[in-house]
Amino acid sequence: MPETAPACEHLRKDHRVIEESLDILLAALLRLTPELIPEIQATVRALQDLAAIHFEKEETIFYPKVRPLLSDLLDRMDVQHEEVREVERYLAELLAEPPQPPDSRWLSEVRSFGIEFHDRIQHHIVDEEDQLLRLAEDRLTAEEQESLAAAMSAVQSRITSI
Ligand SMILES: [Fe+2]
Ligand SMILES: [Fe+2]
């Protein structure tokens, strides 16, 4: 129902873009060799940028609006964001200084933290879409959806124009 729920639709569109990078990351991790490290570094950086903008939209605009209606669910979403950030930090640190040449122990750490990063984001997207966005579509008015979507588009333009 894109016409009546533009804020939910906005977040779903972001999720589809994030999933494109998640698929690339997972494919590289599953056939991991030292030659694939630059691609993995670039994909993780892209995911960090996408997640930063998306989390900002959710945490400063969408979540505060629906929190009074769905507080337990929102608490769970907050925890999931923290879990994503935690593994993202660890993975980024690991990728910042690859040993030369990359040894098998380091590669297997990259593989396991990379897969965990992938899985946490994917799991969070599924939870948001199956629960949060579905409920928000029922509870928010068309006007609220419109104004949230406009505010999130403003965040997107502000950040991507920097
Ligand atoms: Fe989220
Ligand atoms: Fe989301």
PDB file of C-alpha atoms and ligand atoms in Angstrom:
ATOM      1  CA  MET A   1       0.000   0.000   0.000  1.00  0.00           C
ATOM      2  CA  PRO A   2       2.562   2.607  -1.055  1.00  0.00           C
ATOM      3  CA  GLU A   3      -0.018   5.327  -1.634  1.00  0.00           C
ATOM      4  CA  THR A   4      -1.398   5.247   1.902  1.00  0.00           C
ATOM      5  CA  ALA A   5       1.784   4.438   3.843  1.00  0.00           C
ATOM      6  CA  PRO A   6       4.635   6.434   2.295  1.00  0.00           C
ATOM      7  CA  ALA A   7       6.758   6.414   5.476  1.00  0.00           C
ATOM      8  CA  CYS A   8       6.674   2.599   5.688  1.00  0.00           C
ATOM      9  CA  GLU A   9       7.315   2.421   1.970  1.00  0.00           C
ATOM     10  CA  HIS A  10      10.317   4.748   2.325  1.00  0.00           C
ATOM     11  CA  LEU A  11      11.875   2.428   4.933  1.00  0.00           C
ATOM     12  CA  ARG A  12      11.128  -0.684   2.865  1.00  0.00           C
ATOM     13  CA  LYS A  13      12.874   0.870  -0.129  1.00  0.00           C
ATOM     14  CA  ASP A  14      15.945   1.541   2.015  1.00  0.00           C
ATOM     15  CA  HIS A  15      15.841  -2.093   3.146  1.00  0.00           C
ATOM     16  CA  ARG A  16      15.876  -3.340  -0.456  1.00  0.00           C
ATOM     17  CA  VAL A  17      18.971  -1.208  -1.181  1.00  0.00           C
ATOM     18  CA  ILE A  18      20.704  -2.452   1.979  1.00  0.00           C
ATOM     19  CA  GLU A  19      19.892  -6.051   0.997  1.00  0.00           C
ATOM     20  CA  GLU A  20      21.642  -5.613  -2.357  1.00  0.00           C
ATOM     21  CA  SER A  21      24.882  -4.880  -0.504  1.00  0.00           C
ATOM     22  CA  LEU A  22      24.177  -7.659   2.006  1.00  0.00           C
ATOM     23  CA  ASP A  23      23.907 -10.170  -0.847  1.00  0.00           C
ATOM     24  CA  ILE A  24      27.229  -8.994  -2.313  1.00  0.00           C
ATOM     25  CA  LEU A  25      28.876  -9.221   1.116  1.00  0.00           C
ATOM     26  CA  LEU A  26      27.605 -12.721   1.817  1.00  0.00           C
ATOM     27  CA  ALA A  27      28.610 -14.034  -1.627  1.00  0.00           C
ATOM     28  CA  ALA A  28      32.167 -12.709  -1.098  1.00  0.00           C
ATOM     29  CA  LEU A  29      32.388 -14.093   2.453  1.00  0.00           C
ATOM     30  CA  LEU A  30      31.317 -17.548   1.328  1.00  0.00           C
ATOM     31  CA  ARG A  31      34.189 -17.797  -1.160  1.00  0.00           C
ATOM     32  CA  LEU A  32      36.625 -15.751   0.864  1.00  0.00           C
ATOM     33  CA  THR A  33      40.193 -15.463  -0.402  1.00  0.00           C
ATOM     34  CA  PRO A  34      42.774 -12.699   0.264  1.00  0.00           C
ATOM     35  CA  GLU A  35      42.014 -11.241  -3.204  1.00  0.00           C
ATOM     36  CA  LEU A  36      38.412 -10.547  -2.135  1.00  0.00           C
ATOM     37  CA  ILE A  37      39.400  -8.406   0.864  1.00  0.00           C
ATOM     38  CA  PRO A  38      39.232  -5.048  -1.015  1.00  0.00           C
ATOM     39  CA  GLU A  39      35.720  -5.899  -2.231  1.00  0.00           C
ATOM     40  CA  ILE A  40      34.655  -6.866   1.279  1.00  0.00           C
ATOM     41  CA  GLN A  41      36.151  -3.672   2.743  1.00  0.00           C
ATOM     42  CA  ALA A  42      34.292  -1.574   0.168  1.00  0.00           C
ATOM     43  CA  THR A  43      30.997  -3.413   0.693  1.00  0.00           C
ATOM     44  CA  VAL A  44      31.211  -3.103   4.477  1.00  0.00           C
ATOM     45  CA  ARG A  45      31.931   0.635   4.102  1.00  0.00           C
ATOM     46  CA  ALA A  46      28.912   0.991   1.808  1.00  0.00           C
ATOM     47  CA  LEU A  47      26.754  -0.850   4.339  1.00  0.00           C
ATOM     48  CA  GLN A  48      28.030   1.365   7.162  1.00  0.00           C
ATOM     49  CA  ASP A  49      27.011   4.466   5.186  1.00  0.00           C
ATOM     50  CA  LEU A  50      23.598   3.056   4.268  1.00  0.00           C
ATOM     51  CA  ALA A  51      22.923   1.893   7.817  1.00  0.00           C
ATOM     52  CA  ALA A  52      23.992   5.244   9.300  1.00  0.00           C
ATOM     53  CA  ILE A  53      21.470   7.179   7.188  1.00  0.00           C
ATOM     54  CA  HIS A  54      18.745   4.596   7.662  1.00  0.00           C
ATOM     55  CA  PHE A  55      19.220   4.387  11.442  1.00  0.00           C
ATOM     56  CA  GLU A  56      19.152   8.163  11.667  1.00  0.00           C
ATOM     57  CA  LYS A  57      15.805   8.275   9.860  1.00  0.00           C
ATOM     58  CA  GLU A  58      14.413   5.592  12.124  1.00  0.00           C
ATOM     59  CA  GLU A  59      15.865   6.776  15.416  1.00  0.00           C
ATOM     60  CA  THR A  60      15.189  10.491  15.011  1.00  0.00           C
ATOM     61  CA  ILE A  61      11.942  10.422  13.023  1.00  0.00           C
ATOM     62  CA  PHE A  62      10.089   7.132  12.679  1.00  0.00           C
ATOM     63  CA  TYR A  63      10.739   5.407  16.010  1.00  0.00           C
ATOM     64  CA  PRO A  64       9.887   8.432  18.206  1.00  0.00           C
ATOM     65  CA  LYS A  65       6.523   8.712  16.445  1.00  0.00           C
ATOM     66  CA  VAL A  66       5.537   5.052  16.892  1.00  0.00           C
ATOM     67  CA  ARG A  67       7.198   4.489  20.287  1.00  0.00           C
ATOM     68  CA  PRO A  68       4.157   5.626  22.331  1.00  0.00           C
ATOM     69  CA  LEU A  69       1.971   3.176  20.372  1.00  0.00           C
ATOM     70  CA  LEU A  70       4.322   0.166  20.376  1.00  0.00           C
ATOM     71  CA  SER A  71       6.794   0.668  23.190  1.00  0.00           C
ATOM     72  CA  ASP A  72       7.851  -2.965  23.823  1.00  0.00           C
ATOM     73  CA  LEU A  73       8.448  -3.584  20.160  1.00  0.00           C
ATOM     74  CA  LEU A  74      10.455  -0.376  19.865  1.00  0.00           C
ATOM     75  CA  ASP A  75      12.626  -1.401  22.823  1.00  0.00           C
ATOM     76  CA  ARG A  76      13.444  -4.568  20.913  1.00  0.00           C
ATOM     77  CA  MET A  77      14.256  -2.598  17.751  1.00  0.00           C
ATOM     78  CA  ASP A  78      16.620  -0.378  19.797  1.00  0.00           C
ATOM     79  CA  VAL A  79      18.450  -3.457  21.085  1.00  0.00           C
ATOM     80  CA  GLN A  80      18.776  -4.819  17.553  1.00  0.00           C
ATOM     81  CA  HIS A  81      20.254  -1.506  16.348  1.00  0.00           C
ATOM     82  CA  GLU A  82      22.813  -1.667  19.146  1.00  0.00           C
ATOM     83  CA  GLU A  83      23.662  -5.267  18.245  1.00  0.00           C
ATOM     84  CA  VAL A  84      24.172  -4.302  14.601  1.00  0.00           C
ATOM     85  CA  ARG A  85      26.417  -1.386  15.616  1.00  0.00           C
ATOM     86  CA  GLU A  86      28.453  -3.579  17.938  1.00  0.00           C
ATOM     87  CA  VAL A  87      29.314  -6.193  15.323  1.00  0.00           C
ATOM     88  CA  GLU A  88      29.774  -3.467  12.679  1.00  0.00           C
ATOM     89  CA  ARG A  89      32.412  -1.796  14.875  1.00  0.00           C
ATOM     90  CA  TYR A  90      34.234  -5.041  15.436  1.00  0.00           C
ATOM     91  CA  LEU A  91      34.179  -5.993  11.756  1.00  0.00           C
ATOM     92  CA  ALA A  92      35.345  -2.522  10.665  1.00  0.00           C
ATOM     93  CA  GLU A  93      38.261  -2.682  13.137  1.00  0.00           C
ATOM     94  CA  LEU A  94      39.215  -6.107  11.866  1.00  0.00           C
ATOM     95  CA  LEU A  95      39.146  -4.929   8.237  1.00  0.00           C
ATOM     96  CA  ALA A  96      41.037  -1.707   8.977  1.00  0.00           C
ATOM     97  CA  GLU A  97      44.367  -3.482   9.347  1.00  0.00           C
ATOM     98  CA  PRO A  98      44.596  -6.780   7.496  1.00  0.00           C
ATOM     99  CA  PRO A  99      47.767  -8.733   8.283  1.00  0.00           C
ATOM    100  CA  GLN A 100      50.160  -8.921   5.316  1.00  0.00           C
ATOM    101  CA  PRO A 101      49.659 -11.456   3.923  1.00  0.00           C
ATOM    102  CA  PRO A 102      46.212 -12.213   5.391  1.00  0.00           C
ATOM    103  CA  ASP A 103      46.501 -15.445   7.370  1.00  0.00           C
ATOM    104  CA  SER A 104      43.840 -18.117   7.640  1.00  0.00           C
ATOM    105  CA  ARG A 105      42.982 -17.281  11.256  1.00  0.00           C
ATOM    106  CA  TRP A 106      42.286 -13.639  10.361  1.00  0.00           C
ATOM    107  CA  LEU A 107      40.318 -14.674   7.265  1.00  0.00           C
ATOM    108  CA  SER A 108      38.121 -16.994   9.279  1.00  0.00           C
ATOM    109  CA  GLU A 109      37.466 -14.212  11.800  1.00  0.00           C
ATOM    110  CA  VAL A 110      36.440 -11.905   8.951  1.00  0.00           C
ATOM    111  CA  ARG A 111      34.169 -14.638   7.628  1.00  0.00           C
ATOM    112  CA  SER A 112      32.456 -15.316  10.946  1.00  0.00           C
ATOM    113  CA  PHE A 113      32.008 -11.648  11.981  1.00  0.00           C
ATOM    114  CA  GLY A 114      31.005 -10.721   8.429  1.00  0.00           C
ATOM    115  CA  ILE A 115      28.333 -13.406   8.401  1.00  0.00           C
ATOM    116  CA  GLU A 116      27.137 -12.298  11.831  1.00  0.00           C
ATOM    117  CA  PHE A 117      26.937  -8.686  10.609  1.00  0.00           C
ATOM    118  CA  HIS A 118      24.933  -9.854   7.575  1.00  0.00           C
ATOM    119  CA  ASP A 119      22.602 -12.002   9.680  1.00  0.00           C
ATOM    120  CA  ARG A 120      21.913  -9.353  12.316  1.00  0.00           C
ATOM    121  CA  ILE A 121      20.953  -6.750   9.730  1.00  0.00           C
ATOM    122  CA  GLN A 122      18.856  -9.200   7.739  1.00  0.00           C
ATOM    123  CA  HIS A 123      17.086 -10.421  10.871  1.00  0.00           C
ATOM    124  CA  HIS A 124      16.368  -6.854  11.958  1.00  0.00           C
ATOM    125  CA  ILE A 125      14.936  -5.955   8.534  1.00  0.00           C
ATOM    126  CA  VAL A 126      12.619  -8.972   8.667  1.00  0.00           C
ATOM    127  CA  ASP A 127      11.456  -8.091  12.198  1.00  0.00           C
ATOM    128  CA  GLU A 128      10.788  -4.491  11.221  1.00  0.00           C
ATOM    129  CA  GLU A 129       8.816  -5.426   8.144  1.00  0.00           C
ATOM    130  CA  ASP A 130       6.842  -8.298   9.692  1.00  0.00           C
ATOM    131  CA  GLN A 131       5.996  -6.467  12.887  1.00  0.00           C
ATOM    132  CA  LEU A 132       6.816  -2.774  13.127  1.00  0.00           C
ATOM    133  CA  LEU A 133       5.879  -1.584   9.643  1.00  0.00           C
ATOM    134  CA  ARG A 134       2.768  -3.736   9.477  1.00  0.00           C
ATOM    135  CA  LEU A 135       1.500  -2.392  12.799  1.00  0.00           C
ATOM    136  CA  ALA A 136       2.513   1.166  11.932  1.00  0.00           C
ATOM    137  CA  GLU A 137       0.454   0.951   8.761  1.00  0.00           C
ATOM    138  CA  ASP A 138      -2.613   0.214  10.884  1.00  0.00           C
ATOM    139  CA  ARG A 139      -1.929   2.809  13.563  1.00  0.00           C
ATOM    140  CA  LEU A 140      -0.654   5.880  11.727  1.00  0.00           C
ATOM    141  CA  THR A 141      -2.932   8.174   9.763  1.00  0.00           C
ATOM    142  CA  ALA A 142      -2.278   9.002   6.132  1.00  0.00           C
ATOM    143  CA  GLU A 143      -1.233  12.520   7.203  1.00  0.00           C
ATOM    144  CA  GLU A 144       1.239  11.149   9.748  1.00  0.00           C
ATOM    145  CA  GLN A 145       2.675   8.821   7.129  1.00  0.00           C
ATOM    146  CA  GLU A 146       3.055  11.755   4.741  1.00  0.00           C
ATOM    147  CA  SER A 147       4.826  13.993   7.214  1.00  0.00           C
ATOM    148  CA  LEU A 148       7.181  11.213   8.419  1.00  0.00           C
ATOM    149  CA  ALA A 149       8.068  10.369   4.825  1.00  0.00           C
ATOM    150  CA  ALA A 150       8.822  14.021   4.077  1.00  0.00           C
ATOM    151  CA  ALA A 151      11.045  14.318   7.168  1.00  0.00           C
ATOM    152  CA  MET A 152      12.952  11.160   6.245  1.00  0.00           C
ATOM    153  CA  SER A 153      13.467  12.385   2.672  1.00  0.00           C
ATOM    154  CA  ALA A 154      14.895  15.594   4.151  1.00  0.00           C
ATOM    155  CA  VAL A 155      17.404  13.558   6.190  1.00  0.00           C
ATOM    156  CA  GLN A 156      18.373  11.663   3.046  1.00  0.00           C
ATOM    157  CA  SER A 157      18.982  14.857   1.058  1.00  0.00           C
ATOM    158  CA  ARG A 158      20.855  16.541   3.895  1.00  0.00           C
ATOM    159  CA  ILE A 159      23.242  13.632   4.421  1.00  0.00           C
ATOM    160  CA  THR A 160      23.795  12.690   0.784  1.00  0.00           C
ATOM    161  CA  SER A 161      24.518  16.317  -0.175  1.00  0.00           C
ATOM    162  CA  ILE A 162      27.365  16.638   2.366  1.00  0.00           C
TER     163      ILE A 162
HETATM  164 FE    FE B   1      15.903  -0.436  12.160  1.00  0.00          FE
HETATM  165 FE    FE B   2      14.913  -0.373   9.006  1.00  0.00          FE
END
